[in-house]
Coordinates of N, CA, C and O in Angstrom, one line a residue:
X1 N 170.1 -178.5 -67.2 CA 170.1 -179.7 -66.5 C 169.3 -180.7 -67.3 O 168.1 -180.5 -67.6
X2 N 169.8 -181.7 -67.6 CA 169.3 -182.9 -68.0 C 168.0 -184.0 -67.6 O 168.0 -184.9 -66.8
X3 N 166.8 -183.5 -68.5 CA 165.2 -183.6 -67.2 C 165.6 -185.6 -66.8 O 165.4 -186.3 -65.8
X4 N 166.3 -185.9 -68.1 CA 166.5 -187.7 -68.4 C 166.8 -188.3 -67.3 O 166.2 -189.2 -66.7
X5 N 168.0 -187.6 -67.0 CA 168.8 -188.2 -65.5 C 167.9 -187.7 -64.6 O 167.5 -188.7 -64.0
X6 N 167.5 -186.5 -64.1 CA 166.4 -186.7 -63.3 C 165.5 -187.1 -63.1 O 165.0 -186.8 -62.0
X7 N 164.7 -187.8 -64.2 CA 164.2 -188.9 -63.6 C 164.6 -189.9 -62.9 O 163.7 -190.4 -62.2
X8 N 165.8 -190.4 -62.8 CA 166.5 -191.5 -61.9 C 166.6 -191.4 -60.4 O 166.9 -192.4 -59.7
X9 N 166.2 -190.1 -60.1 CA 166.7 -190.2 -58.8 C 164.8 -189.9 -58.0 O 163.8 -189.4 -58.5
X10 N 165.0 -190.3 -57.0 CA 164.0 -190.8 -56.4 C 163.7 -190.3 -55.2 O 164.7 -190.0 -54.6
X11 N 162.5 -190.1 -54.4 CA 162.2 -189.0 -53.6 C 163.0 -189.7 -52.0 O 163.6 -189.1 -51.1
X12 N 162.6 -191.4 -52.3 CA 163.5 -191.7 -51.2 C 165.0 -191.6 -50.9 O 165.6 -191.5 -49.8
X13 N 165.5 -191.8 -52.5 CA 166.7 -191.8 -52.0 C 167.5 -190.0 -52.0 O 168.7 -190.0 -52.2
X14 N 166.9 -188.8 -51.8 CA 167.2 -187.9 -51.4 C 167.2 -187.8 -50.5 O 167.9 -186.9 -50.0
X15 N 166.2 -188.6 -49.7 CA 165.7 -188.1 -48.2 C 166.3 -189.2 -47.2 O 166.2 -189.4 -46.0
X16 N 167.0 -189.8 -48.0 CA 167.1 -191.2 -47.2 C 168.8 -190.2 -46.4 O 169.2 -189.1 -46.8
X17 N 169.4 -191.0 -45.5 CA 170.4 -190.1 -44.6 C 171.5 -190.4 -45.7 O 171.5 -191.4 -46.2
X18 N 172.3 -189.5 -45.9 CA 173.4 -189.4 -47.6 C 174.9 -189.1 -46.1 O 175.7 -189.9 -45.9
X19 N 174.7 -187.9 -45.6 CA 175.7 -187.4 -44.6 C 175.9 -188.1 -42.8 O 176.8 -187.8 -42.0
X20 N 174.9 -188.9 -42.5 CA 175.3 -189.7 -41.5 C 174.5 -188.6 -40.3 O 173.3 -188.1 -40.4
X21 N 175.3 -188.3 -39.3 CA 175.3 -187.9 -38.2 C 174.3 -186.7 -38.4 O 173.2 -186.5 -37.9
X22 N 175.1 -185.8 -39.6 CA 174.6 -184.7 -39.8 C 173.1 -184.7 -40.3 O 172.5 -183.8 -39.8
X23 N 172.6 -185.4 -41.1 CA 171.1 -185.4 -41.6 C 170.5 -185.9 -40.6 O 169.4 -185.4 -40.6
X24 N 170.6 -186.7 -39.5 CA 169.6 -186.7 -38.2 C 169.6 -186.0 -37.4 O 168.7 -185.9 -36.6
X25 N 170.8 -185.1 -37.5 CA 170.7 -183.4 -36.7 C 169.4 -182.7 -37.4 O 168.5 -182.2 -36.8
X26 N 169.6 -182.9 -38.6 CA 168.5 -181.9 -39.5 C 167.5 -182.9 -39.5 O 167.0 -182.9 -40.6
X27 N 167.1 -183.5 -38.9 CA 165.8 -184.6 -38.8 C 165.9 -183.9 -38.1 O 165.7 -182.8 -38.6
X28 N 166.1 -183.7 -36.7 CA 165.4 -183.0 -35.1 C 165.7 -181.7 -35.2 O 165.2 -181.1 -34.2
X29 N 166.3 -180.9 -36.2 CA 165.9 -179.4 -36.1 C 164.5 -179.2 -37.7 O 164.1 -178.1 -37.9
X30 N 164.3 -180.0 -38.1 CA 162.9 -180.1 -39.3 C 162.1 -180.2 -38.2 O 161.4 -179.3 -37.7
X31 N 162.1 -181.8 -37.5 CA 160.4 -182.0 -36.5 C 160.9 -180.7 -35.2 O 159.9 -179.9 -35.2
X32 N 161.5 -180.4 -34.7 CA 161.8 -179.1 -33.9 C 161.3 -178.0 -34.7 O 160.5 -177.5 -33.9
X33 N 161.1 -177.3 -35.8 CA 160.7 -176.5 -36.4 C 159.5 -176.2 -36.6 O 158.9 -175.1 -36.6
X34 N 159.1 -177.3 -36.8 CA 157.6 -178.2 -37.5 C 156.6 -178.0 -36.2 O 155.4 -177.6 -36.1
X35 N 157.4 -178.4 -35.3 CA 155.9 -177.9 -33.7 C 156.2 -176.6 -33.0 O 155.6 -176.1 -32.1
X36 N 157.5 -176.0 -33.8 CA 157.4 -174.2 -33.7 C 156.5 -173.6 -34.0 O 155.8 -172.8 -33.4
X37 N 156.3 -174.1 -35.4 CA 155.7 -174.0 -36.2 C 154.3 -173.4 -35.7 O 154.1 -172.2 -35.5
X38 N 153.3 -174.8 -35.6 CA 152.3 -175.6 -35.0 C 152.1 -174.6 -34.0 O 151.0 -174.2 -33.9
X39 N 153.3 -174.1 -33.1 CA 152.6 -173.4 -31.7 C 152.9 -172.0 -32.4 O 152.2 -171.1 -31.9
X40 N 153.5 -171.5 -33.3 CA 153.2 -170.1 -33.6 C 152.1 -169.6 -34.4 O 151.8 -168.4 -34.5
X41 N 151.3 -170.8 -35.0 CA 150.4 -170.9 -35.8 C 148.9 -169.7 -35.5 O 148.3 -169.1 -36.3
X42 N 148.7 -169.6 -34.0 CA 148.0 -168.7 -33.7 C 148.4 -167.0 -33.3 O 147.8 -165.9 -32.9
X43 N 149.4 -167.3 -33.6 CA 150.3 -165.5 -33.3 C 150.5 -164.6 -34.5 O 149.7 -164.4 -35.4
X44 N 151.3 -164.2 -34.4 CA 151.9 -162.9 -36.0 C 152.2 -163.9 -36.9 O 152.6 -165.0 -36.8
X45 N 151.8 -163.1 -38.0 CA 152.3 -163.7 -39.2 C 153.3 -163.1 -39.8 O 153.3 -162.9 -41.0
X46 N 154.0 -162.8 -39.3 CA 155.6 -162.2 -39.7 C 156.5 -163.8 -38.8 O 157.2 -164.5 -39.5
X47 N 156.3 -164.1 -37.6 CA 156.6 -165.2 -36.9 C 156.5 -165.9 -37.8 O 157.6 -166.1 -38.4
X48 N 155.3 -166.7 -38.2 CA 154.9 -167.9 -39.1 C 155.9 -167.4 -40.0 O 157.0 -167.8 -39.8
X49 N 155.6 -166.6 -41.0 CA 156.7 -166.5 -42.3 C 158.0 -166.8 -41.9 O 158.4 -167.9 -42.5
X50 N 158.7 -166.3 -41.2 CA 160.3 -166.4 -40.7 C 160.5 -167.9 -40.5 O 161.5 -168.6 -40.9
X51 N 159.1 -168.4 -39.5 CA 159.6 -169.9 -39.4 C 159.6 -170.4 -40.5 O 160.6 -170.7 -41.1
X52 N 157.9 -170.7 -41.2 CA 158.1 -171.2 -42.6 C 159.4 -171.1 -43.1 O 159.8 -172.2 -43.5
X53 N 160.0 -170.3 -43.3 CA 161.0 -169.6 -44.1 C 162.5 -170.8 -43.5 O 163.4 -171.4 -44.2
X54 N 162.3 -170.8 -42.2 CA 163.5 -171.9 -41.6 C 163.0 -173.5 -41.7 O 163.8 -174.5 -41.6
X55 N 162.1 -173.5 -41.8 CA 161.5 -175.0 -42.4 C 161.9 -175.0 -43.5 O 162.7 -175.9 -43.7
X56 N 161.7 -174.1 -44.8 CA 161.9 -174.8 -45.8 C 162.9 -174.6 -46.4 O 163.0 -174.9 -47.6
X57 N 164.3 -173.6 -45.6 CA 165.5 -173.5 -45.8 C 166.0 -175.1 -45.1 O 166.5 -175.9 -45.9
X58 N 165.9 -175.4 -44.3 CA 166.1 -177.1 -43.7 C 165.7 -177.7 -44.7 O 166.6 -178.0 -45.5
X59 N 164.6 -178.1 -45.1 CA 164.7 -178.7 -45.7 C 165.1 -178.9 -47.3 O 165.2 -180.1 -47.8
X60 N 165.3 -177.9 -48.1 CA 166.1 -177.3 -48.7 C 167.9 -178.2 -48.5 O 168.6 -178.9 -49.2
X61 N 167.9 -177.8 -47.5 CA 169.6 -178.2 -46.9 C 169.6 -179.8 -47.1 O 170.5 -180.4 -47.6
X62 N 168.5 -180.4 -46.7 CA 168.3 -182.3 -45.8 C 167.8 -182.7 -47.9 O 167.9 -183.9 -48.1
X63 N 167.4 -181.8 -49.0 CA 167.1 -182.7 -50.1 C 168.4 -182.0 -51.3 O 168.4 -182.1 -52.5
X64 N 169.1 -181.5 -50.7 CA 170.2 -181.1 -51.4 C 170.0 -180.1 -52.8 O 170.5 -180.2 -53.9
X65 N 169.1 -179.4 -52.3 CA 168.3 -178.6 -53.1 C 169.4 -177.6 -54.2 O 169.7 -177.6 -55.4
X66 N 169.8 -177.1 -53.3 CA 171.2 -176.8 -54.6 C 172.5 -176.7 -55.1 O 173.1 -175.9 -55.8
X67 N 172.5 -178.1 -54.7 CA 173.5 -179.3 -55.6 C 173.0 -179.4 -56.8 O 173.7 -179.6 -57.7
X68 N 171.5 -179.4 -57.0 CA 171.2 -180.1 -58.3 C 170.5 -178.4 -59.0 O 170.0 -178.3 -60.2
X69 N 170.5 -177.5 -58.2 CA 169.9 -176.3 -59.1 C 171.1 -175.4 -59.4 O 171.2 -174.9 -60.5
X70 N 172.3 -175.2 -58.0 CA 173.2 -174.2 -58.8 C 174.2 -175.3 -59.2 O 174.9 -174.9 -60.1
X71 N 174.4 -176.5 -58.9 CA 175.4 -177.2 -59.2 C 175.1 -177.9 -60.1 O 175.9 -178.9 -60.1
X72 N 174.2 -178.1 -61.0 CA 173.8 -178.7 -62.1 C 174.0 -180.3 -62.1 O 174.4 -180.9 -63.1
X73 N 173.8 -181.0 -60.5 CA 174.0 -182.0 -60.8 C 172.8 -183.3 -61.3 O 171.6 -183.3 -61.0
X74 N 173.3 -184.1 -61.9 CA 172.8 -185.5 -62.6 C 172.2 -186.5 -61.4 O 171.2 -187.3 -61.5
X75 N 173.0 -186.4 -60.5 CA 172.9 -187.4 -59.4 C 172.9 -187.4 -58.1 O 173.4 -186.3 -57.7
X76 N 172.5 -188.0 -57.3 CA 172.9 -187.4 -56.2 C 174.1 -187.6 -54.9 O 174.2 -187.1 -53.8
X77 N 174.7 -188.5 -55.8 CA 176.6 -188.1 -55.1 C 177.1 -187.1 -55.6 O 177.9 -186.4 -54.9
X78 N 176.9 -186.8 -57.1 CA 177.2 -185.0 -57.5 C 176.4 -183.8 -56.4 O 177.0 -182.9 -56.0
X79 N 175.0 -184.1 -56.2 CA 174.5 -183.0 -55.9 C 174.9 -183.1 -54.1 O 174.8 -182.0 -53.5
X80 N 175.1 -184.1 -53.4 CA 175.6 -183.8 -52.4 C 177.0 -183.2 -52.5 O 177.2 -182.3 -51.8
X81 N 178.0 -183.4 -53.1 CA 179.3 -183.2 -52.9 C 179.1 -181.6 -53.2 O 179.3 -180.8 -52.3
X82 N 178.6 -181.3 -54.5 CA 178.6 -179.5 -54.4 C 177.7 -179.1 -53.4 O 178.1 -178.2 -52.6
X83 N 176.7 -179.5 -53.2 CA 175.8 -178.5 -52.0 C 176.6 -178.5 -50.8 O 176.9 -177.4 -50.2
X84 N 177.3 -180.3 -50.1 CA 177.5 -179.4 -49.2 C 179.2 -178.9 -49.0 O 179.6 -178.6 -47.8
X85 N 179.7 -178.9 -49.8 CA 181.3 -178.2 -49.9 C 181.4 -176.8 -50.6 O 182.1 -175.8 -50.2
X86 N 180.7 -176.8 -51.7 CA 180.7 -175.5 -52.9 C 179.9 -174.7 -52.6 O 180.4 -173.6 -52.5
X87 N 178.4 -174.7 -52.2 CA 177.3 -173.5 -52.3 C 177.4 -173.1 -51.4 O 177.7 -173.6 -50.3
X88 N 177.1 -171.2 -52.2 CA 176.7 -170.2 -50.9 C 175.2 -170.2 -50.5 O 174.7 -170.0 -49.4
X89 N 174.8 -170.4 -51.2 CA 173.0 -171.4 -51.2 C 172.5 -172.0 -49.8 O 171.6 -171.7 -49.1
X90 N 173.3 -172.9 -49.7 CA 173.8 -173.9 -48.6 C 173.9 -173.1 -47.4 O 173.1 -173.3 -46.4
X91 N 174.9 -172.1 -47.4 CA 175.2 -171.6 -46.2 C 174.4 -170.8 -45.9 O 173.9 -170.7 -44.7
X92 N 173.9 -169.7 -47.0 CA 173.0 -169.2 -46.8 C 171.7 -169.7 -46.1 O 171.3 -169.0 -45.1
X93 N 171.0 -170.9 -46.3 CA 169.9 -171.4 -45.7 C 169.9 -171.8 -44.4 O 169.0 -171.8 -43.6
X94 N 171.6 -172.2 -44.4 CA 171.6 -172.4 -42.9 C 171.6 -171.5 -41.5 O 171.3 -171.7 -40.3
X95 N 172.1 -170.3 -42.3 CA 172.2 -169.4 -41.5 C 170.7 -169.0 -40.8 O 170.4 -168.9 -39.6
X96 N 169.9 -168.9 -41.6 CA 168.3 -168.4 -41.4 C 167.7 -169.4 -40.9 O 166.6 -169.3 -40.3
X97 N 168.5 -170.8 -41.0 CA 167.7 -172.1 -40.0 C 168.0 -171.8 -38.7 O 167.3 -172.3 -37.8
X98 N 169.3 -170.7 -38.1 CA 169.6 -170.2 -36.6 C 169.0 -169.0 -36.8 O 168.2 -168.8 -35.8
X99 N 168.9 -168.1 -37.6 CA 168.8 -166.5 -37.3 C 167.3 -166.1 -37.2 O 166.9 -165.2 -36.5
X100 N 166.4 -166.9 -37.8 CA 164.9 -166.9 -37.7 C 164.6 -167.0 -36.8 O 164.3 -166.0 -36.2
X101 N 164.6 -168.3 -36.2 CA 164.3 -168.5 -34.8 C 164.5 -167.3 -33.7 O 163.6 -166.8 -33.0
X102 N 166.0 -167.1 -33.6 CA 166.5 -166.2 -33.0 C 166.0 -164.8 -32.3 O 166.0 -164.3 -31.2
X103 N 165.4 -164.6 -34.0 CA 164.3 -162.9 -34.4 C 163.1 -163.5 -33.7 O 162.6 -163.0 -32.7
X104 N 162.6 -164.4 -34.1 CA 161.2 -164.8 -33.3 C 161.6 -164.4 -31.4 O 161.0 -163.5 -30.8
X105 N 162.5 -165.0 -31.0 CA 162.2 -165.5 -29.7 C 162.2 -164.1 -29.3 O 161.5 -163.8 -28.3
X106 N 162.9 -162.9 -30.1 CA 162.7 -161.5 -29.4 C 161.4 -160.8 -29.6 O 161.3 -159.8 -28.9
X107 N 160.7 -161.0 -30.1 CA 159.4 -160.4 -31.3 C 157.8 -161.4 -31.0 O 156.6 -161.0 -31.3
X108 N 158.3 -162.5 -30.3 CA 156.8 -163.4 -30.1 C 156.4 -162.9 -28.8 O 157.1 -162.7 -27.9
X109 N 155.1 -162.8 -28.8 CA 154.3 -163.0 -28.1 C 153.9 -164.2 -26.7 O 153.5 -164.2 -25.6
X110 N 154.4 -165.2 -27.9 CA 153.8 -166.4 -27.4 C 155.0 -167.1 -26.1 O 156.1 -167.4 -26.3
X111 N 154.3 -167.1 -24.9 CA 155.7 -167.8 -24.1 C 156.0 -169.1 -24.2 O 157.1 -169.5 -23.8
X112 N 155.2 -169.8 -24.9 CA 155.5 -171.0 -24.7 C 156.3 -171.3 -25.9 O 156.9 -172.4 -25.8
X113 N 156.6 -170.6 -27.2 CA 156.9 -170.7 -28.1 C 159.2 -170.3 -27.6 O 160.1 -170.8 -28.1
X114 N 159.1 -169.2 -26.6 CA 159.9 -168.7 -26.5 C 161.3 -170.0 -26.1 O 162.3 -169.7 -26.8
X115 N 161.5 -171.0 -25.5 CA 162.5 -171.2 -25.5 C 162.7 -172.6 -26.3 O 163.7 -173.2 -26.1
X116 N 161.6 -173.2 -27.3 CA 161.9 -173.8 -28.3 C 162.5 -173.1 -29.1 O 163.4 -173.7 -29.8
X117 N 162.4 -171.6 -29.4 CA 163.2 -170.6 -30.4 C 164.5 -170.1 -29.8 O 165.3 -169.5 -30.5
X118 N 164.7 -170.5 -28.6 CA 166.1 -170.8 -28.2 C 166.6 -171.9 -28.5 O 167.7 -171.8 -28.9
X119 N 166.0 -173.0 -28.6 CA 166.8 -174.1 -28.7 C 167.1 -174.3 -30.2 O 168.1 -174.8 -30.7
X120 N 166.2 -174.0 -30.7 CA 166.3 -174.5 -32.2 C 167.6 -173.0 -32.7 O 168.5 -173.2 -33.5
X121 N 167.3 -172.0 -32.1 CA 168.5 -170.8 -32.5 C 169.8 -171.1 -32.3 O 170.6 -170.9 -33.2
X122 N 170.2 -171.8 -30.8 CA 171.4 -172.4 -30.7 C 171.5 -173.6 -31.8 O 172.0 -173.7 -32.9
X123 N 170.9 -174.1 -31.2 CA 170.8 -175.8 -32.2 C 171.6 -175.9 -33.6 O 172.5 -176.6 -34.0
X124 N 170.6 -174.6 -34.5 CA 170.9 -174.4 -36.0 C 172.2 -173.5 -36.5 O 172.8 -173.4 -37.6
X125 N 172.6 -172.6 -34.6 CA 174.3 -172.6 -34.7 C 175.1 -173.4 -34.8 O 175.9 -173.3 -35.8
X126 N 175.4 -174.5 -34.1 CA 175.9 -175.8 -34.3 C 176.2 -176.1 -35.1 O 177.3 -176.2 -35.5
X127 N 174.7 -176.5 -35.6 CA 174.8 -177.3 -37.1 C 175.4 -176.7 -37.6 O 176.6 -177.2 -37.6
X128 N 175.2 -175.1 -38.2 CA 175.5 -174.5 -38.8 C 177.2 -174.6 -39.2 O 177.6 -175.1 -40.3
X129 N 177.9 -174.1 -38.2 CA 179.0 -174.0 -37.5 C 179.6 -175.2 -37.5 O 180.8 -175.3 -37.8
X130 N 179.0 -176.2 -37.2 CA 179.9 -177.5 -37.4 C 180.0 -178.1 -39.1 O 181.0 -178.4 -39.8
X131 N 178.8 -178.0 -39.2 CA 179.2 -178.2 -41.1 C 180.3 -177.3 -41.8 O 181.2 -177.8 -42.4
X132 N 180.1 -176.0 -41.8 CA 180.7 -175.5 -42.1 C 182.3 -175.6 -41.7 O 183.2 -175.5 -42.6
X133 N 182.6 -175.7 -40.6 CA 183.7 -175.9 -40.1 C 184.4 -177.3 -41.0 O 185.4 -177.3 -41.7
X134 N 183.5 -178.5 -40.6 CA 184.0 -179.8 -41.3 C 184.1 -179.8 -42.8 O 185.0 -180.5 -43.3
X135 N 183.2 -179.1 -43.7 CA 183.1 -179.4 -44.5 C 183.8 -178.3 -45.9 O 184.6 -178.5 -46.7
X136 N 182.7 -176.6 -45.3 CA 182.8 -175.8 -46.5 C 184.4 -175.0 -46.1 O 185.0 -174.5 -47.0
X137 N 184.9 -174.8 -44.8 CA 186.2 -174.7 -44.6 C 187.3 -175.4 -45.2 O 188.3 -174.7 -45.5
X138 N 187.3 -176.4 -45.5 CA 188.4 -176.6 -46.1 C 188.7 -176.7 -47.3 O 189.7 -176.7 -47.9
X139 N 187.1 -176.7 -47.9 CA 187.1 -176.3 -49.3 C 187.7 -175.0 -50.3 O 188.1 -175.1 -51.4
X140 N 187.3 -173.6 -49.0 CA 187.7 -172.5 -48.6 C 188.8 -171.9 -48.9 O 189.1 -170.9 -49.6
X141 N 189.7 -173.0 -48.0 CA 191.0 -172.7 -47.4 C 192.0 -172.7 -49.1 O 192.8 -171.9 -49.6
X142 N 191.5 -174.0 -49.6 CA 192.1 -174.4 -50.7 C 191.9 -173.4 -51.7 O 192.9 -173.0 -52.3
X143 N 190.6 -173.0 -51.8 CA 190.7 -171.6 -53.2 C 190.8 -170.2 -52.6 O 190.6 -169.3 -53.4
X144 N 191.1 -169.8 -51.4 CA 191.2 -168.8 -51.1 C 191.8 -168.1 -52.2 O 192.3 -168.8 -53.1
X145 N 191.9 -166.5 -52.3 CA 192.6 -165.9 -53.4 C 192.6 -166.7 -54.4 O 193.8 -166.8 -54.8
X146 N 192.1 -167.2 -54.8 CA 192.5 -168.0 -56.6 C 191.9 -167.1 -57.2 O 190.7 -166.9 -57.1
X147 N 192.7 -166.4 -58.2 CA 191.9 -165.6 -59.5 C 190.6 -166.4 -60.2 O 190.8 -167.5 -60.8
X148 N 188.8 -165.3 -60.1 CA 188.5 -166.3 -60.7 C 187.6 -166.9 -59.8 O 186.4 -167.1 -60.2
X149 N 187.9 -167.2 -58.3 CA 186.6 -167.9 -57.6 C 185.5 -167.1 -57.0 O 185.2 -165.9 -57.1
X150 N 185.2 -168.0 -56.3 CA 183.7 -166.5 -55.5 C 184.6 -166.4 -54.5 O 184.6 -165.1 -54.5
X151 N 185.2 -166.6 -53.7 CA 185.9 -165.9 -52.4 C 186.7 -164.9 -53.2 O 186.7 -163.9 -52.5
X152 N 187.6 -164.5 -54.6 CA 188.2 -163.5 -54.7 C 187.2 -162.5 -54.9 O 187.4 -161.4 -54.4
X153 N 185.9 -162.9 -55.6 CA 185.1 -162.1 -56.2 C 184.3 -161.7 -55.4 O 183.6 -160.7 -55.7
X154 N 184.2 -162.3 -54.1 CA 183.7 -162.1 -52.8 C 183.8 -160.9 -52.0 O 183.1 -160.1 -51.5
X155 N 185.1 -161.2 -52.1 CA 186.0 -160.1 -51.3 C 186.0 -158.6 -52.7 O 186.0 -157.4 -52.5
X156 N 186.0 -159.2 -53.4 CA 185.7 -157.4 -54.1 C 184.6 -157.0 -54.4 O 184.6 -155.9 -55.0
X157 N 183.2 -157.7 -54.1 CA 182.3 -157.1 -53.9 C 182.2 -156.7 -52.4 O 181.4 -155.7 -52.3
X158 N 182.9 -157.2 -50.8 CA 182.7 -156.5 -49.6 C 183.3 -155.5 -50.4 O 182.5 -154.6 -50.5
X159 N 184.8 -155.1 -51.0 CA 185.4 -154.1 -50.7 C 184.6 -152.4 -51.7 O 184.6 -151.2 -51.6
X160 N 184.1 -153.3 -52.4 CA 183.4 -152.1 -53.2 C 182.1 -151.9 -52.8 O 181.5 -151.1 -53.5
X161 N 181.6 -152.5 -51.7 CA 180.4 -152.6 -51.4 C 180.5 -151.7 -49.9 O 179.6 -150.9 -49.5
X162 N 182.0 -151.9 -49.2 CA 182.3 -150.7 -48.1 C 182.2 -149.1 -48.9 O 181.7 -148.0 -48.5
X163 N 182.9 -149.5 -49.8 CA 183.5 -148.1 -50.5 C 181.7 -147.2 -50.8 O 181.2 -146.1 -50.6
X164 N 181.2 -148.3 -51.4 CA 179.8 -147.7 -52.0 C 179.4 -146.7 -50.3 O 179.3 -145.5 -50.3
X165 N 179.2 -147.8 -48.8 CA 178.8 -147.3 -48.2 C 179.4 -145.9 -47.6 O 178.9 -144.9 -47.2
X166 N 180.5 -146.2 -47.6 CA 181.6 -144.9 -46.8 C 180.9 -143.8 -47.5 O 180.6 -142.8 -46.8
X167 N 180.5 -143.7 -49.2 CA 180.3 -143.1 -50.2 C 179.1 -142.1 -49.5 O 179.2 -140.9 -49.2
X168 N 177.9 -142.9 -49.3 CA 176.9 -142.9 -49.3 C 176.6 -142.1 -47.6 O 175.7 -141.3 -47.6
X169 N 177.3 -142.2 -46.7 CA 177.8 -142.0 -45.2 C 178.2 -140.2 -45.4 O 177.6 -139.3 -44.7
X170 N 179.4 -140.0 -46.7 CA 179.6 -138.8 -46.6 C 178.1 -137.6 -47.2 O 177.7 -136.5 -46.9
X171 N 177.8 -138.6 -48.2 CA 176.8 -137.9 -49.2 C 175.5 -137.6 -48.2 O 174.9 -136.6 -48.3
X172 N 175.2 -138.8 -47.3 CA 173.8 -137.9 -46.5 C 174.5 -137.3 -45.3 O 173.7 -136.7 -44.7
X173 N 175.8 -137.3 -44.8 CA 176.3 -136.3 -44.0 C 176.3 -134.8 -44.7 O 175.8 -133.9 -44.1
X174 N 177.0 -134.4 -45.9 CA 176.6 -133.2 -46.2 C 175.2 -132.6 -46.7 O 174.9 -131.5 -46.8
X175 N 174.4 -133.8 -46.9 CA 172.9 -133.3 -47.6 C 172.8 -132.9 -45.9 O 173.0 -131.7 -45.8
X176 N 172.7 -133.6 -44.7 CA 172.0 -133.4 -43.6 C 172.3 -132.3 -43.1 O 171.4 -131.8 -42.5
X177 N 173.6 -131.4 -43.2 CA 174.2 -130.5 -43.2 C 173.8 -129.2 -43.4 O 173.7 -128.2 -42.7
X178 N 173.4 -129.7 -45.2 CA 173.2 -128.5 -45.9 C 171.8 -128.0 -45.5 O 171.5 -126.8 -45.4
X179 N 170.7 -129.2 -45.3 CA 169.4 -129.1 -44.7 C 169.1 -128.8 -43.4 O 167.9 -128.8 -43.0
X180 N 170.0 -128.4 -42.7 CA 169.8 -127.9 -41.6 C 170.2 -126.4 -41.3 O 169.7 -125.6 -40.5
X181 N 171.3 -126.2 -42.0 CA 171.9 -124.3 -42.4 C 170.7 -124.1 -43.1 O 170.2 -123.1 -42.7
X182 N 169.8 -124.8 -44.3 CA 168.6 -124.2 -44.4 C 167.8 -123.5 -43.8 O 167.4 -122.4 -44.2
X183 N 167.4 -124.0 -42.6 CA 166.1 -123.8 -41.4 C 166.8 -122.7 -41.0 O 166.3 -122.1 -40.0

């Protein structure tokens, strides 16, 4: 990446709203996170991590974090267009902006913490779910099977990644087997 051109770009104008509707969703699930946060602050620190972890996966998502790291972009109409159509980065972070929460609300202690970690768990389905739907879907649809992309290469790491497990299913079925005709 080119350090030259990044210098041009500017803290406000990443932060400033680039996607409309969608980046003030992620403005109220960031400040929503942020006094999760704040009230888990006295509980487990497995809680705190997981949230930390959805804070800075949001925000990550809201500065277009990798558009410009896996997408090697110069700018930031490049690094929005790959982050939010092309990365698995992207989706990835998003998912953990709903699934953190989620794990908290089963696992906290704290009651009062408990149905902010509902809302923010639904919430960052939404988002999730609706970006995706509008955006990395039809990007999708278009390279499906194309020799060559990450969806073909996708799909043959699930399928060799089942095969490994089925593998793995038979192999401690007969070890468990053999270790128990032992006794």
């Amino acid at each position: 990446m080119n350090s030259d051109a990044m210098k041009n770009i500017s803290l406000s104008e990443v932060l400033r709203p680039q996607d409309g509707l969608w980046d003030y969703a992620l403005y109220v699930i960031i400040f929503l996170q942020v006094i999760l946060l704040a009230v888990l602050f006295l509980g487990s620190l497995r809680d705190v991590l997981f949230m930390a972890a959805a804070v800075i996966s949001a925000i990550s998502d809201k500065i277009y974090l990798f558009g410009f790291l896996d997408g090697g972009a110069t700018n930031i109409n490049q690094a929005v267009e790959f982050h939010t159509k092309d990365s698995l980065f992207t989706y990835v972070a998003r998912v953990m902006m709903f699934a953190f929460p989620l794990v908290i609300t089963t696992q906290t202690k704290i009651r009062r913490a408990k149905p902010l970690c509902v809302i923010l768990g639904v919430g960052g389905l939404v988002y999730m779910f609706g970006r995706w739907f509008v955006q990395q879907r039809p990007e999708g649809i278009k390279d499906f099977r194309q020799p060559g992309t990450f969806i073909e290469d996708g799909i043959y790491l699930i399928h060799a990644g089942t095969m490994y497990l089925v593998l793995l299913d038979v192999g401690l079925r007969s070890w468990w087997k053999s270790d128990k005709n032992d006794e």
